[in-house]
Amino acid sequence: MARHIVARTSDIPPGGNKVFGVEGRDIVVFHVNGEFFALLNRCPHEGAPLEKAACVARLTSPEPGVYQRSRVGELLRCPWHGWEFDMRNGQSYFDPKRVKVRSYPVAIENGEALQKGPYVAETFPVLVEDSYVIIET
Amino acid sequence: MSDVIDRPILAEEEAARSRLRIIDCDVHPSIHAHSDLDQFLPKRWQQHLRTYGSHLRTPYIGTTPYPRSSPLIARRDAWPPTGGPPGSDLDFMRKQHLDPLDVEYGILQVLDLFIFSQQNLEFGAAIQRAINDWQLAFWSDRDPRLKASILAGQDDTQFAIAEIERCAKIGRYVQINVCPRANEPLGRRRYWPIYARAQELGLPLGIHVGGYGGHAPTGGGWPSYYVEEHQSNAHTMAAQLTSLVLEGVPERFPDLKIVFIEGGFGWIPSATWRMDRHFEAFRSEVPHLKRRPSEYVKEHFWFTTQPIDEPDEAKHLRSLIEWVGADRLLFSSDYPHWDFDDPRFAFKTPLSETERRKIFNGNARALYKL
Ligand code: FES
């Protein structure tokens, strides 16, 4: 496993991101709520640059008219077709193939039971050592 | 998970780039500021625009009846760094879209100012005229890859014909665009003089989804959500295809070529199967039709690809393309809108080299005589 020191933590402002070329790949590092997350800078759907994604909250709804936000800033909403990915592991929460079927049980059960889609954005472990951001590939 | 992009990216992209030379049949340029139109718009209508703005048949002046999925329905990465709305900066469009995707030609589709939905038909005609001139001055003249369409709302036939004549004389437009949600279904006789003129001029008729007429966008009434409204584009297109075919437009104007833009193509097989089946039972009601509806569809209509339906199984998209016919499809990206299709990754099923050439380039080249 190769380790790449890519930046100082202060190079990436809270709520911001920065793209690094690592071994021929563009990897985007997000700084959210004091944590750093690294993902391949391409959406697995049609390849949009995830650096332009909106950092959104998870929005759930137990019933029409009632909305709950959680994990503010930790979900990525792709800048093109709006698929959502969990920054922590790249897991997709928006499977357009079965979006109706899959989102429905979410609304009734507790939020943790949210079904995951099959599309996974590639993620990389990030270490913060002495205020440097290190990506392992 | 075969759809996940986990292959070496750069090599793949380079290879794709040299293979594709695309004609993009749906590129949206935007007006940077309304004052850009001043030089093309008589004082009287400039004043009207400033004083009254749009008068539409739907509520909420200056906006749309539903919230959009993203501001100005645009990709988040398409806002020009120099300011202005997405699609308004040619240099940025070149850098982000035309150059990297190797676009040989882009067909412009203007939607600004609710161009086809104005209730004041005289004002509507004035802004159509202004935008037709603006397309050349601001886009085609500055980048020969970009081809303009003659915008001619059809609800006042005289205005439409006059504008078509005026632009045809200039000779640089590649199609005539009419409104997808006119006052009556598009096959009706009141619109035929326009079709006759398009046929004589050899210009395809373009019908791009969108706009707000007085009719609800679905047969069941007004939807609640944007996602419902987006879905209704396909119904609208199916209704208009049905009207054009069954009222006999291709029968009456055999050389007229009609392009359905931004309606996708997933709905076409069932719409034509149904028409064919019913035609067998009810042909005495429409004796002006000499052939099965599907035959007219196969010969007189073209469909741009975006938004491509993405069925769970790639083989279903495969058979859809076969049913519609690779010779009927024209690649379109819809740049810079949120549901943009990237030509390298939009088709979630392999295409043969022949199909690729047709869909990404050959069909449009022949149709628009490029
Ligand atoms: S490219 Fe990301 S959702 Fe389509």
Short mmCIF file of C-alpha atoms and ligand atoms in Angstrom, two decimals:
data_model
loop_
_atom_site.label_atom_id
_atom_site.label_comp_id
_atom_site.label_asym_id
_atom_site.label_seq_id
_atom_site.Cartn_x
_atom_site.Cartn_y
_atom_site.Cartn_z
CA MET A 1 0.00 0.00 0.00
CA ALA A 2 1.59 3.29 -1.10
CA ARG A 3 1.33 6.38 1.04
CA HIS A 4 1.13 9.79 -0.58
CA ILE A 5 1.53 12.98 1.37
CA VAL A 6 -0.60 15.40 -0.59
CA ALA A 7 -1.24 18.49 1.51
CA ARG A 8 -1.23 20.14 4.88
CA THR A 9 -4.55 19.99 6.61
CA SER A 10 -4.72 23.75 6.46
CA ASP A 11 -4.61 23.60 2.65
CA ILE A 12 -8.15 22.30 2.56
CA PRO A 13 -10.56 24.65 4.31
CA PRO A 14 -13.45 23.22 6.31
CA GLY A 15 -16.32 22.48 3.96
CA GLY A 16 -13.95 22.62 0.98
CA ASN A 17 -12.07 20.13 -1.14
CA LYS A 18 -8.95 19.80 -3.18
CA VAL A 19 -7.98 17.52 -6.07
CA PHE A 20 -4.66 15.68 -6.17
CA GLY A 21 -3.13 13.72 -9.03
CA VAL A 22 -1.99 10.46 -7.51
CA GLU A 23 -0.58 7.66 -9.67
CA GLY A 24 -2.39 8.93 -12.75
CA ARG A 25 -5.69 9.28 -10.95
CA ASP A 26 -7.43 12.38 -9.75
CA ILE A 27 -8.34 12.00 -6.12
CA VAL A 28 -10.47 14.57 -4.36
CA VAL A 29 -10.12 15.15 -0.63
CA PHE A 30 -12.99 16.67 1.31
CA HIS A 31 -12.71 18.35 4.70
CA VAL A 32 -15.98 17.98 6.58
CA ASN A 33 -16.68 18.59 10.25
CA GLY A 34 -13.02 18.16 11.12
CA GLU A 35 -12.60 14.93 9.16
CA PHE A 36 -11.00 14.23 5.78
CA PHE A 37 -12.36 11.91 3.12
CA ALA A 38 -10.77 10.90 -0.16
CA LEU A 39 -12.61 9.72 -3.25
CA LEU A 40 -11.82 9.13 -6.86
CA ASN A 41 -12.78 12.38 -8.56
CA ARG A 42 -15.24 10.77 -10.94
CA CYS A 43 -18.82 9.80 -10.52
CA PRO A 44 -19.31 6.09 -11.32
CA HIS A 45 -22.39 6.96 -13.37
CA GLU A 46 -21.12 9.10 -16.25
CA GLY A 47 -17.86 10.40 -14.83
CA ALA A 48 -18.75 13.87 -13.51
CA PRO A 49 -16.04 15.57 -11.42
CA LEU A 50 -17.03 15.01 -7.79
CA GLU A 51 -15.05 18.07 -6.69
CA LYS A 52 -18.05 20.02 -8.01
CA ALA A 53 -20.55 17.95 -6.05
CA ALA A 54 -22.72 19.55 -3.44
CA CYS A 55 -21.92 18.46 0.10
CA VAL A 56 -25.38 17.80 1.45
CA ALA A 57 -27.05 16.27 4.44
CA ARG A 58 -28.93 13.03 4.50
CA LEU A 59 -32.58 13.89 4.11
CA THR A 60 -35.17 11.45 5.28
CA SER A 61 -38.90 11.66 5.66
CA PRO A 62 -41.02 9.42 7.90
CA GLU A 63 -44.17 10.80 6.33
CA PRO A 64 -45.19 13.50 3.86
CA GLY A 65 -44.44 16.96 5.21
CA VAL A 66 -41.96 15.80 7.86
CA TYR A 67 -38.27 16.03 6.97
CA GLN A 68 -35.19 15.10 8.95
CA ARG A 69 -31.60 16.10 8.21
CA SER A 70 -28.64 14.21 9.54
CA ARG A 71 -24.92 13.85 8.80
CA VAL A 72 -24.83 17.40 7.52
CA GLY A 73 -22.23 17.88 4.77
CA GLU A 74 -21.21 14.23 4.61
CA LEU A 75 -23.16 13.21 1.55
CA LEU A 76 -22.07 14.09 -1.96
CA ARG A 77 -24.64 15.04 -4.54
CA CYS A 78 -23.15 14.56 -8.01
CA PRO A 79 -23.01 17.82 -10.00
CA TRP A 80 -24.70 16.20 -13.01
CA HIS A 81 -27.54 13.80 -12.36
CA GLY A 82 -27.67 14.20 -8.62
CA TRP A 83 -26.82 10.69 -7.47
CA GLU A 84 -25.78 10.74 -3.83
CA PHE A 85 -22.75 9.08 -2.29
CA ASP A 86 -21.63 8.63 1.28
CA MET A 87 -18.29 10.36 1.65
CA ARG A 88 -17.16 7.87 4.25
CA ASN A 89 -17.19 4.83 2.01
CA GLY A 90 -18.36 5.97 -1.40
CA GLN A 91 -21.54 3.98 -1.10
CA SER A 92 -24.37 5.16 -3.31
CA TYR A 93 -27.67 6.08 -1.77
CA PHE A 94 -29.34 6.88 -5.05
CA ASP A 95 -29.98 3.95 -7.29
CA PRO A 96 -31.91 5.38 -10.19
CA LYS A 97 -32.80 1.90 -11.36
CA ARG A 98 -35.00 1.21 -8.38
CA VAL A 99 -35.33 4.58 -6.79
CA LYS A 100 -39.03 4.25 -6.03
CA VAL A 101 -38.84 0.78 -4.58
CA ARG A 102 -35.77 1.46 -2.54
CA SER A 103 -36.58 4.83 -1.13
CA TYR A 104 -39.98 3.77 0.06
CA PRO A 105 -38.96 1.49 2.96
CA VAL A 106 -36.55 4.18 4.11
CA ALA A 107 -39.40 6.47 4.82
CA ILE A 108 -41.17 3.97 7.05
CA GLU A 109 -38.29 2.31 8.95
CA ASN A 110 -35.69 4.14 10.97
CA GLY A 111 -33.09 6.04 8.95
CA GLU A 112 -30.29 3.49 9.48
CA ALA A 113 -32.21 0.92 7.47
CA LEU A 114 -31.70 2.99 4.32
CA GLN A 115 -31.09 0.66 1.39
CA LYS A 116 -27.82 1.07 -0.39
CA GLY A 117 -27.55 1.24 -4.15
CA PRO A 118 -25.13 -0.86 -6.18
CA TYR A 119 -22.97 2.00 -7.40
CA VAL A 120 -19.92 2.66 -5.28
CA ALA A 121 -17.56 5.58 -5.77
CA GLU A 122 -13.95 4.55 -5.18
CA THR A 123 -12.59 5.76 -1.84
CA PHE A 124 -9.15 5.79 -0.30
CA PRO A 125 -8.13 5.74 3.35
CA VAL A 126 -6.86 9.09 4.60
CA LEU A 127 -4.46 9.57 7.50
CA VAL A 128 -3.86 12.85 9.21
CA GLU A 129 -0.32 12.88 10.63
CA ASP A 130 1.14 16.02 12.10
CA SER A 131 -1.36 18.00 10.12
CA TYR A 132 -0.50 16.46 6.75
CA VAL A 133 -3.10 14.76 4.65
CA ILE A 134 -1.90 11.35 3.46
CA ILE A 135 -3.72 9.20 0.98
CA GLU A 136 -3.18 5.45 0.85
CA THR A 137 -3.68 3.82 -2.52
CA MET B 1 -20.86 -4.33 -10.71
CA SER B 2 -20.10 -3.92 -14.38
CA ASP B 3 -21.31 -0.35 -14.56
CA VAL B 4 -18.83 0.91 -12.00
CA ILE B 5 -15.95 2.75 -13.58
CA ASP B 6 -13.00 0.87 -12.16
CA ARG B 7 -10.81 0.66 -15.24
CA PRO B 8 -7.70 2.77 -15.88
CA ILE B 9 -9.25 6.10 -16.65
CA LEU B 10 -6.83 8.10 -18.73
CA ALA B 11 -6.08 5.45 -21.35
CA GLU B 12 -9.78 4.76 -21.71
CA GLU B 13 -10.58 8.41 -22.19
CA GLU B 14 -7.88 8.96 -24.76
CA ALA B 15 -9.03 6.00 -26.79
CA ALA B 16 -12.64 7.15 -26.65
CA ARG B 17 -11.65 10.63 -27.68
CA SER B 18 -9.93 9.59 -30.85
CA ARG B 19 -12.80 7.31 -31.79
CA LEU B 20 -15.60 9.82 -31.44
CA ARG B 21 -16.16 12.91 -33.48
CA ILE B 22 -19.60 13.89 -32.38
CA ILE B 23 -22.42 16.00 -33.66
CA ASP B 24 -24.29 17.13 -30.59
CA CYS B 25 -27.88 17.88 -31.54
CA ASP B 26 -28.89 19.63 -28.33
CA VAL B 27 -26.62 22.35 -26.96
CA HIS B 28 -28.20 25.16 -24.95
CA PRO B 29 -26.71 28.61 -25.25
CA SER B 30 -28.01 31.22 -22.81
CA ILE B 31 -28.41 34.93 -23.04
CA HIS B 32 -25.81 36.52 -20.76
CA ALA B 33 -27.99 39.57 -20.07
CA HIS B 34 -31.27 40.61 -21.65
CA SER B 35 -29.58 43.78 -22.82
CA ASP B 36 -27.60 41.60 -25.26
CA LEU B 37 -30.82 41.38 -27.25
CA ASP B 38 -31.26 45.15 -27.46
CA GLN B 39 -29.45 45.43 -30.76
CA PHE B 40 -31.89 42.94 -32.29
CA LEU B 41 -35.08 43.99 -30.55
CA PRO B 42 -37.03 47.12 -31.55
CA LYS B 43 -37.29 49.76 -28.79
CA ARG B 44 -40.97 49.08 -28.43
CA TRP B 45 -40.33 45.46 -27.43
CA GLN B 46 -37.29 46.26 -25.29
CA GLN B 47 -39.58 48.44 -23.25
CA HIS B 48 -42.22 45.76 -23.18
CA LEU B 49 -39.69 43.23 -21.91
CA ARG B 50 -38.60 45.58 -19.12
CA THR B 51 -42.07 46.71 -18.16
CA TYR B 52 -44.15 43.55 -18.50
CA GLY B 53 -41.74 40.64 -18.93
CA SER B 54 -43.25 37.31 -19.79
CA HIS B 55 -46.96 36.72 -19.95
CA LEU B 56 -47.52 32.98 -19.85
CA ARG B 57 -50.56 30.81 -19.47
CA THR B 58 -49.20 29.33 -16.25
CA PRO B 59 -48.87 31.05 -12.89
CA TYR B 60 -45.75 32.45 -11.22
CA ILE B 61 -44.36 35.14 -13.47
CA GLY B 62 -40.70 34.85 -14.21
CA THR B 63 -40.31 31.31 -12.94
CA THR B 64 -41.51 27.82 -13.70
CA PRO B 65 -44.51 26.06 -12.20
CA TYR B 66 -42.28 23.52 -10.42
CA PRO B 67 -39.07 23.80 -8.48
CA ARG B 68 -36.15 22.63 -10.59
CA SER B 69 -33.61 20.04 -9.54
CA SER B 70 -30.79 22.54 -9.60
CA PRO B 71 -30.52 26.29 -10.19
CA LEU B 72 -31.34 27.08 -13.83
CA ILE B 73 -31.62 23.30 -14.32
CA ALA B 74 -27.87 23.36 -14.86
CA ARG B 75 -24.92 21.15 -14.08
CA ARG B 76 -23.21 22.49 -10.98
CA ASP B 77 -19.89 22.61 -12.79
CA ALA B 78 -21.25 24.56 -15.77
CA TRP B 79 -21.38 28.03 -14.20
CA PRO B 80 -18.80 30.10 -16.10
CA PRO B 81 -16.00 31.40 -13.85
CA THR B 82 -16.50 34.78 -15.53
CA GLY B 83 -20.07 35.05 -14.24
CA GLY B 84 -23.36 34.81 -16.06
CA PRO B 85 -25.65 31.79 -16.36
CA PRO B 86 -24.50 28.36 -17.56
CA GLY B 87 -24.23 28.26 -21.35
CA SER B 88 -23.69 32.01 -21.66
CA ASP B 89 -19.91 32.08 -22.12
CA LEU B 90 -18.62 30.73 -25.43
CA ASP B 91 -15.03 30.35 -24.28
CA PHE B 92 -16.07 28.34 -21.28
CA MET B 93 -18.41 26.22 -23.41
CA ARG B 94 -15.49 25.50 -25.73
CA LYS B 95 -13.21 24.61 -22.89
CA GLN B 96 -15.69 22.50 -20.96
CA HIS B 97 -17.67 20.89 -23.74
CA LEU B 98 -16.85 21.45 -27.41
CA ASP B 99 -13.09 20.84 -27.28
CA PRO B 100 -12.70 17.99 -24.79
CA LEU B 101 -15.60 16.01 -26.23
CA ASP B 102 -14.45 16.61 -29.79
CA VAL B 103 -17.71 18.15 -30.94
CA GLU B 104 -17.64 18.60 -34.70
CA TYR B 105 -20.95 20.44 -34.73
CA GLY B 106 -23.34 21.50 -32.02
CA ILE B 107 -26.94 22.33 -32.86
CA LEU B 108 -28.12 25.26 -30.75
CA GLN B 109 -31.42 25.02 -28.90
CA VAL B 110 -32.45 28.23 -27.20
CA LEU B 111 -34.99 28.08 -24.39
CA ASP B 112 -34.51 31.50 -22.82
CA LEU B 113 -37.35 33.92 -22.20
CA PHE B 114 -39.97 31.18 -22.49
CA ILE B 115 -39.59 31.76 -26.15
CA PHE B 116 -42.51 29.62 -27.32
CA SER B 117 -44.83 30.17 -24.40
CA GLN B 118 -45.52 33.88 -24.66
CA GLN B 119 -49.22 34.66 -24.71
CA ASN B 120 -48.63 37.98 -26.42
CA LEU B 121 -47.89 36.47 -29.82
CA GLU B 122 -46.50 39.69 -31.23
CA PHE B 123 -44.02 39.98 -28.38
CA GLY B 124 -43.23 36.28 -28.75
CA ALA B 125 -42.51 36.76 -32.44
CA ALA B 126 -40.30 39.77 -31.70
CA ILE B 127 -38.12 37.88 -29.23
CA GLN B 128 -37.96 34.87 -31.54
CA ARG B 129 -36.68 37.18 -34.26
CA ALA B 130 -34.18 38.80 -31.92
CA ILE B 131 -32.91 35.46 -30.66
CA ASN B 132 -32.56 34.14 -34.20
CA ASP B 133 -30.24 37.05 -34.99
CA TRP B 134 -28.47 36.71 -31.66
CA GLN B 135 -27.72 33.02 -32.33
CA LEU B 136 -25.70 33.99 -35.39
CA ALA B 137 -24.02 37.09 -33.98
CA PHE B 138 -23.10 35.68 -30.58
CA TRP B 139 -22.53 32.02 -31.43
CA SER B 140 -22.36 30.78 -35.04
CA ASP B 141 -20.30 33.74 -36.27
CA ARG B 142 -17.85 33.26 -33.44
CA ASP B 143 -17.60 29.48 -33.65
CA PRO B 144 -18.51 27.79 -36.93
CA ARG B 145 -19.14 24.53 -35.10
CA LEU B 146 -22.33 25.97 -33.63
CA LYS B 147 -25.38 25.79 -35.88
CA ALA B 148 -28.52 27.82 -35.30
CA SER B 149 -32.19 26.90 -35.60
CA ILE B 150 -34.94 29.22 -36.84
CA LEU B 151 -37.26 29.75 -33.88
CA ALA B 152 -40.78 30.19 -35.18
CA GLY B 153 -43.70 29.71 -32.78
CA GLN B 154 -46.53 28.32 -34.84
CA ASP B 155 -49.62 29.75 -33.15
CA ASP B 156 -49.56 32.75 -35.42
CA THR B 157 -48.87 31.13 -38.77
CA GLN B 158 -48.22 34.40 -40.55
CA PHE B 159 -45.54 35.51 -38.11
CA ALA B 160 -43.96 32.09 -38.30
CA ILE B 161 -43.83 32.00 -42.09
CA ALA B 162 -42.47 35.54 -42.25
CA GLU B 163 -39.68 34.64 -39.85
CA ILE B 164 -38.90 31.43 -41.67
CA GLU B 165 -38.62 33.37 -44.97
CA ARG B 166 -36.42 36.02 -43.42
CA CYS B 167 -34.00 33.52 -41.89
CA ALA B 168 -34.03 31.17 -44.87
CA LYS B 169 -32.76 34.08 -46.98
CA ILE B 170 -29.83 34.45 -44.63
CA GLY B 171 -29.27 30.78 -45.32
CA ARG B 172 -27.31 29.78 -42.24
CA TYR B 173 -29.88 27.97 -40.14
CA VAL B 174 -30.09 24.19 -40.13
CA GLN B 175 -33.65 23.60 -38.93
CA ILE B 176 -36.95 25.24 -38.03
CA ASN B 177 -37.97 24.91 -34.39
CA VAL B 178 -41.62 25.03 -33.40
CA CYS B 179 -43.31 24.82 -30.02
CA PRO B 180 -43.85 21.37 -28.49
CA ARG B 181 -46.89 22.56 -26.52
CA ALA B 182 -48.80 24.67 -29.00
CA ASN B 183 -52.45 25.61 -28.72
CA GLU B 184 -53.53 22.52 -30.62
CA PRO B 185 -51.92 19.14 -31.25
CA LEU B 186 -49.14 19.51 -33.80
CA GLY B 187 -50.81 17.49 -36.53
CA ARG B 188 -53.68 19.96 -36.95
CA ARG B 189 -54.23 21.65 -40.30
CA ARG B 190 -53.72 25.15 -38.98
CA TYR B 191 -50.01 24.38 -38.76
CA TRP B 192 -49.68 22.82 -42.20
CA PRO B 193 -48.54 25.97 -44.04
CA ILE B 194 -45.43 25.90 -41.85
CA TYR B 195 -44.80 22.26 -42.65
CA ALA B 196 -45.28 22.98 -46.35
CA ARG B 197 -42.71 25.74 -46.23
CA ALA B 198 -40.23 23.62 -44.23
CA GLN B 199 -40.56 20.88 -46.82
CA GLU B 200 -39.96 23.29 -49.70
CA LEU B 201 -36.92 24.74 -48.01
CA GLY B 202 -35.56 21.31 -47.17
CA LEU B 203 -35.17 22.25 -43.49
CA PRO B 204 -36.00 19.67 -40.80
CA LEU B 205 -38.64 20.61 -38.26
CA GLY B 206 -37.24 20.55 -34.71
CA ILE B 207 -39.48 19.97 -31.70
CA HIS B 208 -37.67 20.41 -28.39
CA VAL B 209 -39.48 19.46 -25.17
CA GLY B 210 -40.39 22.08 -22.61
CA GLY B 211 -42.20 25.33 -22.38
CA TYR B 212 -45.56 25.97 -20.84
CA GLY B 213 -48.75 26.20 -22.77
CA GLY B 214 -52.19 26.31 -21.26
CA HIS B 215 -52.55 22.54 -21.25
CA ALA B 216 -51.42 20.47 -18.30
CA PRO B 217 -48.30 18.55 -19.27
CA THR B 218 -49.94 15.22 -18.54
CA GLY B 219 -53.26 13.84 -19.75
CA GLY B 220 -54.19 13.49 -16.07
CA GLY B 221 -53.67 17.14 -15.15
CA TRP B 222 -51.00 19.15 -13.39
CA PRO B 223 -48.38 17.10 -11.52
CA SER B 224 -47.18 17.88 -8.01
CA TYR B 225 -43.45 17.38 -8.37
CA TYR B 226 -40.63 18.21 -10.71
CA VAL B 227 -39.85 14.53 -11.05
CA GLU B 228 -43.40 13.98 -12.33
CA GLU B 229 -43.16 16.86 -14.71
CA HIS B 230 -39.84 15.60 -16.05
CA GLN B 231 -41.48 12.26 -16.68
CA SER B 232 -44.27 13.96 -18.62
CA ASN B 233 -41.90 15.07 -21.39
CA ALA B 234 -42.14 11.57 -22.77
CA HIS B 235 -45.96 11.62 -22.74
CA THR B 236 -46.03 14.95 -24.50
CA MET B 237 -43.71 13.71 -27.20
CA ALA B 238 -45.76 10.53 -27.64
CA ALA B 239 -48.95 12.60 -27.99
CA GLN B 240 -47.36 14.85 -30.59
CA LEU B 241 -45.91 11.97 -32.57
CA THR B 242 -49.35 10.38 -32.60
CA SER B 243 -51.02 13.59 -33.72
CA LEU B 244 -48.51 14.24 -36.51
CA VAL B 245 -48.74 10.72 -37.86
CA LEU B 246 -52.49 10.15 -37.54
CA GLU B 247 -53.49 13.56 -38.84
CA GLY B 248 -51.43 12.69 -41.88
CA VAL B 249 -48.55 15.17 -41.81
CA PRO B 250 -45.91 12.76 -43.18
CA GLU B 251 -48.44 11.45 -45.69
CA ARG B 252 -49.21 14.97 -46.86
CA PHE B 253 -45.58 16.21 -46.72
CA PRO B 254 -43.50 13.18 -47.66
CA ASP B 255 -40.22 15.08 -47.78
CA LEU B 256 -40.65 16.75 -44.40
CA LYS B 257 -38.18 15.56 -41.79
CA ILE B 258 -39.16 15.89 -38.14
CA VAL B 259 -36.76 15.77 -35.17
CA PHE B 260 -37.95 15.16 -31.61
CA ILE B 261 -35.43 16.74 -29.28
CA GLU B 262 -34.82 15.92 -25.62
CA GLY B 263 -37.71 13.50 -25.38
CA GLY B 264 -35.49 10.42 -25.12
CA PHE B 265 -36.57 7.38 -27.09
CA GLY B 266 -37.73 4.70 -24.67
CA TRP B 267 -41.39 5.40 -25.31
CA ILE B 268 -41.27 5.01 -29.09
CA PRO B 269 -41.74 1.25 -29.48
CA SER B 270 -44.96 1.01 -27.48
CA ALA B 271 -46.37 4.20 -29.01
CA THR B 272 -45.86 2.86 -32.53
CA TRP B 273 -46.98 -0.71 -31.75
CA ARG B 274 -50.16 0.68 -30.36
CA MET B 275 -50.77 2.95 -33.31
CA ASP B 276 -50.18 0.08 -35.73
CA ARG B 277 -52.52 -2.25 -33.89
CA HIS B 278 -55.30 0.33 -33.70
CA PHE B 279 -54.74 1.37 -37.28
CA GLU B 280 -55.66 -2.16 -38.33
CA ALA B 281 -59.01 -1.80 -36.60
CA PHE B 282 -59.77 1.84 -37.36
CA ARG B 283 -58.20 2.55 -40.70
CA SER B 284 -61.57 3.57 -42.13
CA GLU B 285 -61.54 6.53 -39.75
CA VAL B 286 -58.23 7.76 -41.15
CA PRO B 287 -58.42 6.84 -44.82
CA HIS B 288 -55.88 9.54 -45.61
CA LEU B 289 -53.19 7.23 -44.19
CA LYS B 290 -51.85 4.94 -46.86
CA ARG B 291 -49.40 3.02 -44.72
CA ARG B 292 -49.02 1.72 -41.19
CA PRO B 293 -48.14 4.43 -38.67
CA SER B 294 -44.82 2.76 -37.80
CA GLU B 295 -43.70 3.10 -41.41
CA TYR B 296 -44.13 6.85 -41.24
CA VAL B 297 -42.27 6.92 -37.93
CA LYS B 298 -39.40 4.91 -39.43
CA GLU B 299 -38.99 7.21 -42.39
CA HIS B 300 -39.90 10.73 -41.37
CA PHE B 301 -38.89 11.10 -37.73
CA TRP B 302 -35.59 11.32 -35.88
CA PHE B 303 -35.06 11.33 -32.12
CA THR B 304 -32.25 12.79 -30.08
CA THR B 305 -30.90 10.41 -27.47
CA GLN B 306 -30.84 12.37 -24.21
CA PRO B 307 -32.13 11.57 -21.64
CA ILE B 308 -31.25 7.95 -22.34
CA ASP B 309 -33.35 5.52 -20.38
CA GLU B 310 -31.27 3.31 -18.15
CA PRO B 311 -33.02 0.01 -17.67
CA ASP B 312 -31.71 -2.40 -15.03
CA GLU B 313 -30.38 -4.72 -17.67
CA ALA B 314 -28.18 -3.46 -20.47
CA LYS B 315 -29.73 -5.92 -22.91
CA HIS B 316 -33.04 -4.07 -22.65
CA LEU B 317 -31.40 -0.85 -23.79
CA ARG B 318 -29.82 -2.92 -26.55
CA SER B 319 -33.16 -4.12 -27.85
CA LEU B 320 -34.65 -0.64 -27.46
CA ILE B 321 -31.99 0.74 -29.80
CA GLU B 322 -32.72 -2.05 -32.22
CA TRP B 323 -36.46 -1.42 -32.09
CA VAL B 324 -36.16 2.29 -32.67
CA GLY B 325 -33.36 1.86 -35.20
CA ALA B 326 -29.81 3.20 -35.03
CA ASP B 327 -30.59 5.24 -38.16
CA ARG B 328 -33.30 7.19 -36.28
CA LEU B 329 -31.14 8.32 -33.35
CA LEU B 330 -29.10 11.50 -33.06
CA PHE B 331 -26.71 11.92 -30.18
CA SER B 332 -27.43 14.87 -27.93
CA SER B 333 -25.83 15.97 -24.67
CA ASP B 334 -28.22 18.67 -23.42
CA TYR B 335 -25.18 20.64 -22.26
CA PRO B 336 -25.16 22.45 -19.81
CA HIS B 337 -28.26 21.07 -18.13
CA TRP B 338 -28.30 18.86 -15.07
CA ASP B 339 -29.29 15.72 -16.93
CA PHE B 340 -26.47 16.15 -19.43
CA ASP B 341 -25.25 12.99 -21.16
CA ASP B 342 -21.56 12.35 -21.63
CA PRO B 343 -21.08 10.68 -25.03
CA ARG B 344 -18.39 8.40 -23.64
CA PHE B 345 -20.49 6.89 -20.90
CA ALA B 346 -24.14 7.57 -21.68
CA PHE B 347 -24.89 4.31 -23.48
CA LYS B 348 -24.84 1.59 -20.86
CA THR B 349 -24.67 -1.05 -23.56
CA PRO B 350 -22.04 -1.66 -26.21
CA LEU B 351 -22.67 -0.21 -29.66
CA SER B 352 -21.21 -1.61 -32.84
CA GLU B 353 -18.85 0.61 -34.81
CA THR B 354 -21.55 1.17 -37.44
CA GLU B 355 -24.14 2.14 -34.84
CA ARG B 356 -21.68 4.48 -33.20
CA ARG B 357 -20.87 6.22 -36.41
CA LYS B 358 -24.54 6.66 -37.24
CA ILE B 359 -25.73 7.81 -33.83
CA PHE B 360 -22.82 10.08 -32.96
CA ASN B 361 -22.29 11.62 -36.35
CA GLY B 362 -23.57 10.17 -39.63
CA ASN B 363 -27.32 10.53 -39.10
CA ALA B 364 -27.06 14.19 -38.07
CA ARG B 365 -24.59 14.97 -40.83
CA ALA B 366 -27.03 13.71 -43.47
CA LEU B 367 -30.14 15.18 -41.87
CA TYR B 368 -28.72 18.66 -41.36
CA LYS B 369 -26.57 18.52 -44.51
CA LEU B 370 -23.41 19.30 -42.56
S1 FES C 1 -22.47 11.45 -13.58
FE1 FES C 1 -22.85 11.48 -11.48
S2 FES C 1 -24.94 11.10 -11.35
FE2 FES C 1 -24.55 10.99 -13.46
#
